[in-house]
Amino acid sequence: MLQTAARSVSKLVQPITGAAAVRSKHTLPDLPYDYADLEPVISHEIMQLHHQKHHATYVNNLNQVEEKLHEAVSKGNIKEAISLQSALKFNGGGHINHSIFWTNLAKDGGEPSAELATMIKRDFGDLATLQKMLSASTIAVQGSGWGWLGYCPKGKKLKLATCANQDPLESTTGLIPLFGIDVWEHAYYLQYKNVRPDYVNAIWKIANWKNVSERFAKAQQQQ
């Protein structure tokens, strides 16, 4: 029975881990702008530390976890494979979330596409109401986590959600992520101290609506 369970786990993780000799390691993505480009909303210092230190740590840890997971599965060690799931979720989520976050921001982010603007009006009334609601729920996150605007493929509508720690939105809620706000303290403390509301309300000034609109268009195609 143990061997059967191990084979089942192997099938589940194969798309993630692959063969050690073939699988490409995750890498830290380059930013589509310079660290200082988002000032004064987010300082050069915060951007550099956030990207080079924090995101890089998630990437490195994720690669290490996947190697251990592959080894455990290859040896049929179901207990070890299960014990690694928390670290896989945390570091994998950290990598996924930050990879979205960087592209969600821009110095000149434009406006929502006509299609996205229409759905925002239908689901929230107007953009200002969406921003107010997402800001409020994100500010209220206890401890560390994220606030999200997501697309629900089943209901074909926009929804707001919050996730604790580095829990990835789609894996935990089924919503496809469009725009995320990181409220881990490392994302803002050096500049905004403990005044999270100031950071969350300011981030709308650098929201990359072109990127959000592109994500929305792709999400609709996944229906």
PDB file of C-alpha atoms in Angstrom:
ATOM      1  CA  MET A   1       0.000   0.000   0.000  1.00  0.00           C
ATOM      2  CA  LEU A   2       2.882   2.363   0.815  1.00  0.00           C
ATOM      3  CA  GLN A   3       4.419   1.781  -2.606  1.00  0.00           C
ATOM      4  CA  THR A   4       1.076   2.452  -4.289  1.00  0.00           C
ATOM      5  CA  ALA A   5       0.693   5.720  -2.378  1.00  0.00           C
ATOM      6  CA  ALA A   6       4.227   6.718  -3.275  1.00  0.00           C
ATOM      7  CA  ARG A   7       3.528   6.124  -6.960  1.00  0.00           C
ATOM      8  CA  SER A   8       0.420   8.297  -6.679  1.00  0.00           C
ATOM      9  CA  VAL A   9       2.410  11.136  -5.127  1.00  0.00           C
ATOM     10  CA  SER A  10       5.031  10.727  -7.835  1.00  0.00           C
ATOM     11  CA  LYS A  11       2.396  11.232 -10.527  1.00  0.00           C
ATOM     12  CA  LEU A  12       1.046  14.311  -8.757  1.00  0.00           C
ATOM     13  CA  VAL A  13       4.380  16.056  -8.351  1.00  0.00           C
ATOM     14  CA  GLN A  14       5.898  15.018 -11.672  1.00  0.00           C
ATOM     15  CA  PRO A  15       4.680  18.134 -13.531  1.00  0.00           C
ATOM     16  CA  ILE A  16       6.328  20.262 -10.852  1.00  0.00           C
ATOM     17  CA  THR A  17       9.568  18.444 -10.239  1.00  0.00           C
ATOM     18  CA  GLY A  18      10.410  16.451 -13.354  1.00  0.00           C
ATOM     19  CA  ALA A  19      13.633  14.514 -13.581  1.00  0.00           C
ATOM     20  CA  ALA A  20      16.495  16.110 -11.687  1.00  0.00           C
ATOM     21  CA  ALA A  21      18.740  15.932 -14.746  1.00  0.00           C
ATOM     22  CA  VAL A  22      16.163  17.549 -17.034  1.00  0.00           C
ATOM     23  CA  ARG A  23      14.142  19.964 -14.913  1.00  0.00           C
ATOM     24  CA  SER A  24      15.144  23.590 -15.249  1.00  0.00           C
ATOM     25  CA  LYS A  25      15.566  25.455 -11.995  1.00  0.00           C
ATOM     26  CA  HIS A  26      13.427  28.444 -11.181  1.00  0.00           C
ATOM     27  CA  THR A  27      15.187  31.766 -11.619  1.00  0.00           C
ATOM     28  CA  LEU A  28      14.649  35.276 -10.314  1.00  0.00           C
ATOM     29  CA  PRO A  29      12.873  37.256 -13.050  1.00  0.00           C
ATOM     30  CA  ASP A  30      14.277  40.583 -14.173  1.00  0.00           C
ATOM     31  CA  LEU A  31      12.161  43.615 -13.398  1.00  0.00           C
ATOM     32  CA  PRO A  32      10.639  45.469 -16.375  1.00  0.00           C
ATOM     33  CA  TYR A  33      11.886  48.766 -14.902  1.00  0.00           C
ATOM     34  CA  ASP A  34      14.711  50.177 -12.775  1.00  0.00           C
ATOM     35  CA  TYR A  35      14.508  50.015  -9.002  1.00  0.00           C
ATOM     36  CA  ALA A  36      14.056  53.794  -8.769  1.00  0.00           C
ATOM     37  CA  ASP A  37      11.318  54.027 -11.386  1.00  0.00           C
ATOM     38  CA  LEU A  38       8.453  53.588  -8.925  1.00  0.00           C
ATOM     39  CA  GLU A  39       9.549  56.412  -6.638  1.00  0.00           C
ATOM     40  CA  PRO A  40       8.172  58.202  -4.715  1.00  0.00           C
ATOM     41  CA  VAL A  41       5.502  55.532  -4.134  1.00  0.00           C
ATOM     42  CA  ILE A  42       8.049  52.770  -3.513  1.00  0.00           C
ATOM     43  CA  SER A  43      11.652  53.687  -2.852  1.00  0.00           C
ATOM     44  CA  HIS A  44      14.691  52.375  -4.715  1.00  0.00           C
ATOM     45  CA  GLU A  45      15.950  50.765  -1.494  1.00  0.00           C
ATOM     46  CA  ILE A  46      12.739  48.829  -0.868  1.00  0.00           C
ATOM     47  CA  MET A  47      12.489  47.629  -4.464  1.00  0.00           C
ATOM     48  CA  GLN A  48      16.069  46.407  -4.517  1.00  0.00           C
ATOM     49  CA  LEU A  49      15.832  44.590  -1.176  1.00  0.00           C
ATOM     50  CA  HIS A  50      12.417  43.174  -1.983  1.00  0.00           C
ATOM     51  CA  HIS A  51      13.545  41.811  -5.340  1.00  0.00           C
ATOM     52  CA  GLN A  52      17.176  40.809  -4.750  1.00  0.00           C
ATOM     53  CA  LYS A  53      16.809  39.498  -1.213  1.00  0.00           C
ATOM     54  CA  HIS A  54      13.237  38.431  -0.459  1.00  0.00           C
ATOM     55  CA  HIS A  55      12.074  37.170  -3.849  1.00  0.00           C
ATOM     56  CA  ALA A  56      15.474  35.608  -4.483  1.00  0.00           C
ATOM     57  CA  THR A  57      15.166  33.695  -1.208  1.00  0.00           C
ATOM     58  CA  TYR A  58      11.816  32.217  -2.259  1.00  0.00           C
ATOM     59  CA  VAL A  59      13.328  31.124  -5.581  1.00  0.00           C
ATOM     60  CA  ASN A  60      16.369  29.508  -3.958  1.00  0.00           C
ATOM     61  CA  ASN A  61      14.291  27.750  -1.311  1.00  0.00           C
ATOM     62  CA  LEU A  62      11.803  26.544  -3.916  1.00  0.00           C
ATOM     63  CA  ASN A  63      14.578  24.921  -5.930  1.00  0.00           C
ATOM     64  CA  GLN A  64      15.919  23.212  -2.812  1.00  0.00           C
ATOM     65  CA  VAL A  65      12.465  21.958  -1.818  1.00  0.00           C
ATOM     66  CA  GLU A  66      11.800  20.541  -5.278  1.00  0.00           C
ATOM     67  CA  GLU A  67      15.109  18.681  -5.239  1.00  0.00           C
ATOM     68  CA  LYS A  68      14.259  17.151  -1.867  1.00  0.00           C
ATOM     69  CA  LEU A  69      10.758  16.326  -3.064  1.00  0.00           C
ATOM     70  CA  HIS A  70      12.047  14.616  -6.183  1.00  0.00           C
ATOM     71  CA  GLU A  71      14.470  12.578  -4.097  1.00  0.00           C
ATOM     72  CA  ALA A  72      11.764  11.580  -1.624  1.00  0.00           C
ATOM     73  CA  VAL A  73       9.380  10.497  -4.392  1.00  0.00           C
ATOM     74  CA  SER A  74      12.083   8.596  -6.263  1.00  0.00           C
ATOM     75  CA  LYS A  75      12.821   6.645  -3.066  1.00  0.00           C
ATOM     76  CA  GLY A  76       9.144   6.058  -2.326  1.00  0.00           C
ATOM     77  CA  ASN A  77       9.404   8.054   0.905  1.00  0.00           C
ATOM     78  CA  ILE A  78       5.792   9.199   1.169  1.00  0.00           C
ATOM     79  CA  LYS A  79       6.243  10.663   4.658  1.00  0.00           C
ATOM     80  CA  GLU A  80       9.079  12.920   3.550  1.00  0.00           C
ATOM     81  CA  ALA A  81       7.177  13.967   0.416  1.00  0.00           C
ATOM     82  CA  ILE A  82       4.172  14.970   2.506  1.00  0.00           C
ATOM     83  CA  SER A  83       6.312  16.851   5.027  1.00  0.00           C
ATOM     84  CA  LEU A  84       7.692  19.039   2.235  1.00  0.00           C
ATOM     85  CA  GLN A  85       4.296  20.250   1.020  1.00  0.00           C
ATOM     86  CA  SER A  86       4.163  23.227   3.384  1.00  0.00           C
ATOM     87  CA  ALA A  87       7.560  24.511   2.266  1.00  0.00           C
ATOM     88  CA  LEU A  88       6.599  23.924  -1.369  1.00  0.00           C
ATOM     89  CA  LYS A  89       3.420  25.970  -0.945  1.00  0.00           C
ATOM     90  CA  PHE A  90       5.155  28.787   0.918  1.00  0.00           C
ATOM     91  CA  ASN A  91       8.170  29.226  -1.344  1.00  0.00           C
ATOM     92  CA  GLY A  92       6.336  28.345  -4.535  1.00  0.00           C
ATOM     93  CA  GLY A  93       3.615  30.802  -3.605  1.00  0.00           C
ATOM     94  CA  GLY A  94       6.197  33.456  -2.807  1.00  0.00           C
ATOM     95  CA  HIS A  95       7.749  33.020  -6.243  1.00  0.00           C
ATOM     96  CA  ILE A  96       4.390  33.039  -8.048  1.00  0.00           C
ATOM     97  CA  ASN A  97       3.018  36.018  -6.124  1.00  0.00           C
ATOM     98  CA  HIS A  98       6.072  38.219  -6.558  1.00  0.00           C
ATOM     99  CA  SER A  99       6.416  37.374 -10.241  1.00  0.00           C
ATOM    100  CA  ILE A 100       2.896  38.754 -10.709  1.00  0.00           C
ATOM    101  CA  PHE A 101       3.456  41.698  -8.367  1.00  0.00           C
ATOM    102  CA  TRP A 102       6.404  43.150 -10.295  1.00  0.00           C
ATOM    103  CA  THR A 103       4.476  43.199 -13.564  1.00  0.00           C
ATOM    104  CA  ASN A 104       1.402  44.687 -11.861  1.00  0.00           C
ATOM    105  CA  LEU A 105       3.375  47.876 -11.205  1.00  0.00           C
ATOM    106  CA  ALA A 106       4.588  50.583 -13.585  1.00  0.00           C
ATOM    107  CA  LYS A 107       5.525  54.248 -13.562  1.00  0.00           C
ATOM    108  CA  ASP A 108       2.813  55.015 -16.092  1.00  0.00           C
ATOM    109  CA  GLY A 109       0.284  52.204 -15.891  1.00  0.00           C
ATOM    110  CA  GLY A 110      -2.452  53.738 -17.988  1.00  0.00           C
ATOM    111  CA  GLU A 111      -6.117  52.852 -17.576  1.00  0.00           C
ATOM    112  CA  PRO A 112      -8.123  49.599 -17.628  1.00  0.00           C
ATOM    113  CA  SER A 113      -9.015  48.321 -21.083  1.00  0.00           C
ATOM    114  CA  ALA A 114     -12.553  48.938 -22.308  1.00  0.00           C
ATOM    115  CA  GLU A 115     -13.472  45.306 -21.629  1.00  0.00           C
ATOM    116  CA  LEU A 116     -12.037  45.351 -18.109  1.00  0.00           C
ATOM    117  CA  ALA A 117     -13.593  48.729 -17.350  1.00  0.00           C
ATOM    118  CA  THR A 118     -16.994  47.379 -18.373  1.00  0.00           C
ATOM    119  CA  MET A 119     -16.692  44.421 -16.002  1.00  0.00           C
ATOM    120  CA  ILE A 120     -15.418  46.633 -13.190  1.00  0.00           C
ATOM    121  CA  LYS A 121     -18.490  48.817 -13.609  1.00  0.00           C
ATOM    122  CA  ARG A 122     -20.767  45.761 -13.641  1.00  0.00           C
ATOM    123  CA  ASP A 123     -19.238  44.054 -10.607  1.00  0.00           C
ATOM    124  CA  PHE A 124     -18.233  47.037  -8.441  1.00  0.00           C
ATOM    125  CA  GLY A 125     -20.014  50.103  -9.779  1.00  0.00           C
ATOM    126  CA  ASP A 126     -16.863  51.989 -10.721  1.00  0.00           C
ATOM    127  CA  LEU A 127     -13.065  51.858 -10.441  1.00  0.00           C
ATOM    128  CA  ALA A 128     -12.980  54.069  -7.357  1.00  0.00           C
ATOM    129  CA  THR A 129     -15.248  51.662  -5.492  1.00  0.00           C
ATOM    130  CA  LEU A 130     -13.101  48.693  -6.522  1.00  0.00           C
ATOM    131  CA  GLN A 131      -9.988  50.465  -5.262  1.00  0.00           C
ATOM    132  CA  LYS A 132     -11.663  51.412  -1.987  1.00  0.00           C
ATOM    133  CA  MET A 133     -12.922  47.869  -1.364  1.00  0.00           C
ATOM    134  CA  LEU A 134      -9.642  46.136  -2.219  1.00  0.00           C
ATOM    135  CA  SER A 135      -7.661  48.649  -0.187  1.00  0.00           C
ATOM    136  CA  ALA A 136      -9.874  48.089   2.851  1.00  0.00           C
ATOM    137  CA  SER A 137      -9.691  44.293   2.720  1.00  0.00           C
ATOM    138  CA  THR A 138      -5.939  44.351   2.106  1.00  0.00           C
ATOM    139  CA  ILE A 139      -5.236  46.759   4.960  1.00  0.00           C
ATOM    140  CA  ALA A 140      -7.261  44.462   7.227  1.00  0.00           C
ATOM    141  CA  VAL A 141      -5.085  41.392   6.510  1.00  0.00           C
ATOM    142  CA  GLN A 142      -3.848  40.108   9.856  1.00  0.00           C
ATOM    143  CA  GLY A 143      -0.104  39.640   9.946  1.00  0.00           C
ATOM    144  CA  SER A 144       1.423  39.054   6.520  1.00  0.00           C
ATOM    145  CA  GLY A 145      -0.362  38.316   3.285  1.00  0.00           C
ATOM    146  CA  TRP A 146      -1.807  39.640   0.050  1.00  0.00           C
ATOM    147  CA  GLY A 147      -4.871  41.415  -1.275  1.00  0.00           C
ATOM    148  CA  TRP A 148      -6.078  40.393  -4.728  1.00  0.00           C
ATOM    149  CA  LEU A 149      -8.334  41.315  -7.588  1.00  0.00           C
ATOM    150  CA  GLY A 150      -9.101  38.044  -9.341  1.00  0.00           C
ATOM    151  CA  TYR A 151     -11.272  36.653 -12.089  1.00  0.00           C
ATOM    152  CA  CYS A 152     -13.700  33.826 -11.332  1.00  0.00           C
ATOM    153  CA  PRO A 153     -13.896  31.591 -14.440  1.00  0.00           C
ATOM    154  CA  LYS A 154     -16.942  29.742 -13.133  1.00  0.00           C
ATOM    155  CA  GLY A 155     -18.988  32.813 -12.313  1.00  0.00           C
ATOM    156  CA  LYS A 156     -17.419  34.891 -15.101  1.00  0.00           C
ATOM    157  CA  LYS A 157     -16.985  37.851 -12.791  1.00  0.00           C
ATOM    158  CA  LEU A 158     -14.379  39.832 -10.905  1.00  0.00           C
ATOM    159  CA  LYS A 159     -13.882  39.090  -7.236  1.00  0.00           C
ATOM    160  CA  LEU A 160     -11.732  40.339  -4.369  1.00  0.00           C
ATOM    161  CA  ALA A 161      -9.856  38.053  -2.010  1.00  0.00           C
ATOM    162  CA  THR A 162      -7.089  38.038   0.570  1.00  0.00           C
ATOM    163  CA  CYS A 163      -4.544  35.299   1.167  1.00  0.00           C
ATOM    164  CA  ALA A 164      -2.437  34.665   4.242  1.00  0.00           C
ATOM    165  CA  ASN A 165       1.340  34.475   4.094  1.00  0.00           C
ATOM    166  CA  GLN A 166       2.382  33.443   0.562  1.00  0.00           C
ATOM    167  CA  ASP A 167      -0.655  31.314  -0.280  1.00  0.00           C
ATOM    168  CA  PRO A 168      -1.129  31.555  -4.058  1.00  0.00           C
ATOM    169  CA  LEU A 169      -4.518  32.916  -5.076  1.00  0.00           C
ATOM    170  CA  GLU A 170      -5.498  30.473  -7.822  1.00  0.00           C
ATOM    171  CA  SER A 171      -4.452  27.335  -5.952  1.00  0.00           C
ATOM    172  CA  THR A 172      -6.325  28.325  -2.795  1.00  0.00           C
ATOM    173  CA  THR A 173      -9.427  30.085  -4.137  1.00  0.00           C
ATOM    174  CA  GLY A 174      -9.794  29.154  -7.803  1.00  0.00           C
ATOM    175  CA  LEU A 175      -9.589  32.830  -8.787  1.00  0.00           C
ATOM    176  CA  ILE A 176      -7.175  33.795 -11.540  1.00  0.00           C
ATOM    177  CA  PRO A 177      -4.917  36.592 -10.232  1.00  0.00           C
ATOM    178  CA  LEU A 178      -5.127  39.953 -11.993  1.00  0.00           C
ATOM    179  CA  PHE A 179      -3.715  42.463  -9.488  1.00  0.00           C
ATOM    180  CA  GLY A 180      -2.040  41.809  -6.153  1.00  0.00           C
ATOM    181  CA  ILE A 181      -0.937  43.990  -3.247  1.00  0.00           C
ATOM    182  CA  ASP A 182       1.849  42.617  -1.063  1.00  0.00           C
ATOM    183  CA  VAL A 183       1.362  43.556   2.593  1.00  0.00           C
ATOM    184  CA  TRP A 184       4.294  41.733   4.070  1.00  0.00           C
ATOM    185  CA  GLU A 185       6.156  44.404   6.041  1.00  0.00           C
ATOM    186  CA  HIS A 186       9.275  44.006   3.895  1.00  0.00           C
ATOM    187  CA  ALA A 187       7.239  45.482   1.014  1.00  0.00           C
ATOM    188  CA  TYR A 188       6.772  48.853   2.715  1.00  0.00           C
ATOM    189  CA  TYR A 189       8.159  49.189   6.281  1.00  0.00           C
ATOM    190  CA  LEU A 190      11.415  51.002   5.452  1.00  0.00           C
ATOM    191  CA  GLN A 191       9.396  53.788   3.852  1.00  0.00           C
ATOM    192  CA  TYR A 192       5.945  53.727   5.442  1.00  0.00           C
ATOM    193  CA  LYS A 193       6.891  52.267   8.852  1.00  0.00           C
ATOM    194  CA  ASN A 194       3.798  50.684  10.421  1.00  0.00           C
ATOM    195  CA  VAL A 195       1.303  52.839   8.493  1.00  0.00           C
ATOM    196  CA  ARG A 196       0.078  50.150   6.106  1.00  0.00           C
ATOM    197  CA  PRO A 197      -2.930  52.188   4.872  1.00  0.00           C
ATOM    198  CA  ASP A 198      -0.653  54.875   3.397  1.00  0.00           C
ATOM    199  CA  TYR A 199       1.260  52.265   1.400  1.00  0.00           C
ATOM    200  CA  VAL A 200      -1.840  50.440   0.173  1.00  0.00           C
ATOM    201  CA  ASN A 201      -3.640  53.611  -0.858  1.00  0.00           C
ATOM    202  CA  ALA A 202      -0.527  54.940  -2.627  1.00  0.00           C
ATOM    203  CA  ILE A 203       0.118  51.807  -4.657  1.00  0.00           C
ATOM    204  CA  TRP A 204      -2.816  52.613  -6.951  1.00  0.00           C
ATOM    205  CA  LYS A 205      -0.702  55.464  -8.348  1.00  0.00           C
ATOM    206  CA  ILE A 206       1.624  52.880  -9.923  1.00  0.00           C
ATOM    207  CA  ALA A 207      -0.918  50.204 -10.835  1.00  0.00           C
ATOM    208  CA  ASN A 208      -0.086  48.814 -14.274  1.00  0.00           C
ATOM    209  CA  TRP A 209      -3.553  48.621 -15.784  1.00  0.00           C
ATOM    210  CA  LYS A 210      -2.127  47.523 -19.113  1.00  0.00           C
ATOM    211  CA  ASN A 211      -0.759  44.391 -17.445  1.00  0.00           C
ATOM    212  CA  VAL A 212      -3.944  43.832 -15.439  1.00  0.00           C
ATOM    213  CA  SER A 213      -6.002  44.157 -18.616  1.00  0.00           C
ATOM    214  CA  GLU A 214      -3.790  41.649 -20.432  1.00  0.00           C
ATOM    215  CA  ARG A 215      -4.186  39.202 -17.555  1.00  0.00           C
ATOM    216  CA  PHE A 216      -7.947  39.718 -17.649  1.00  0.00           C
ATOM    217  CA  ALA A 217      -8.084  38.987 -21.391  1.00  0.00           C
ATOM    218  CA  LYS A 218      -6.072  35.780 -20.929  1.00  0.00           C
ATOM    219  CA  ALA A 219      -8.193  34.719 -17.946  1.00  0.00           C
ATOM    220  CA  GLN A 220     -11.349  34.962 -20.030  1.00  0.00           C
ATOM    221  CA  GLN A 221      -9.798  32.636 -22.604  1.00  0.00           C
ATOM    222  CA  GLN A 222      -9.342  29.960 -19.928  1.00  0.00           C
ATOM    223  CA  GLN A 223     -13.102  29.516 -19.532  1.00  0.00           C
TER     224      GLN A 223
END
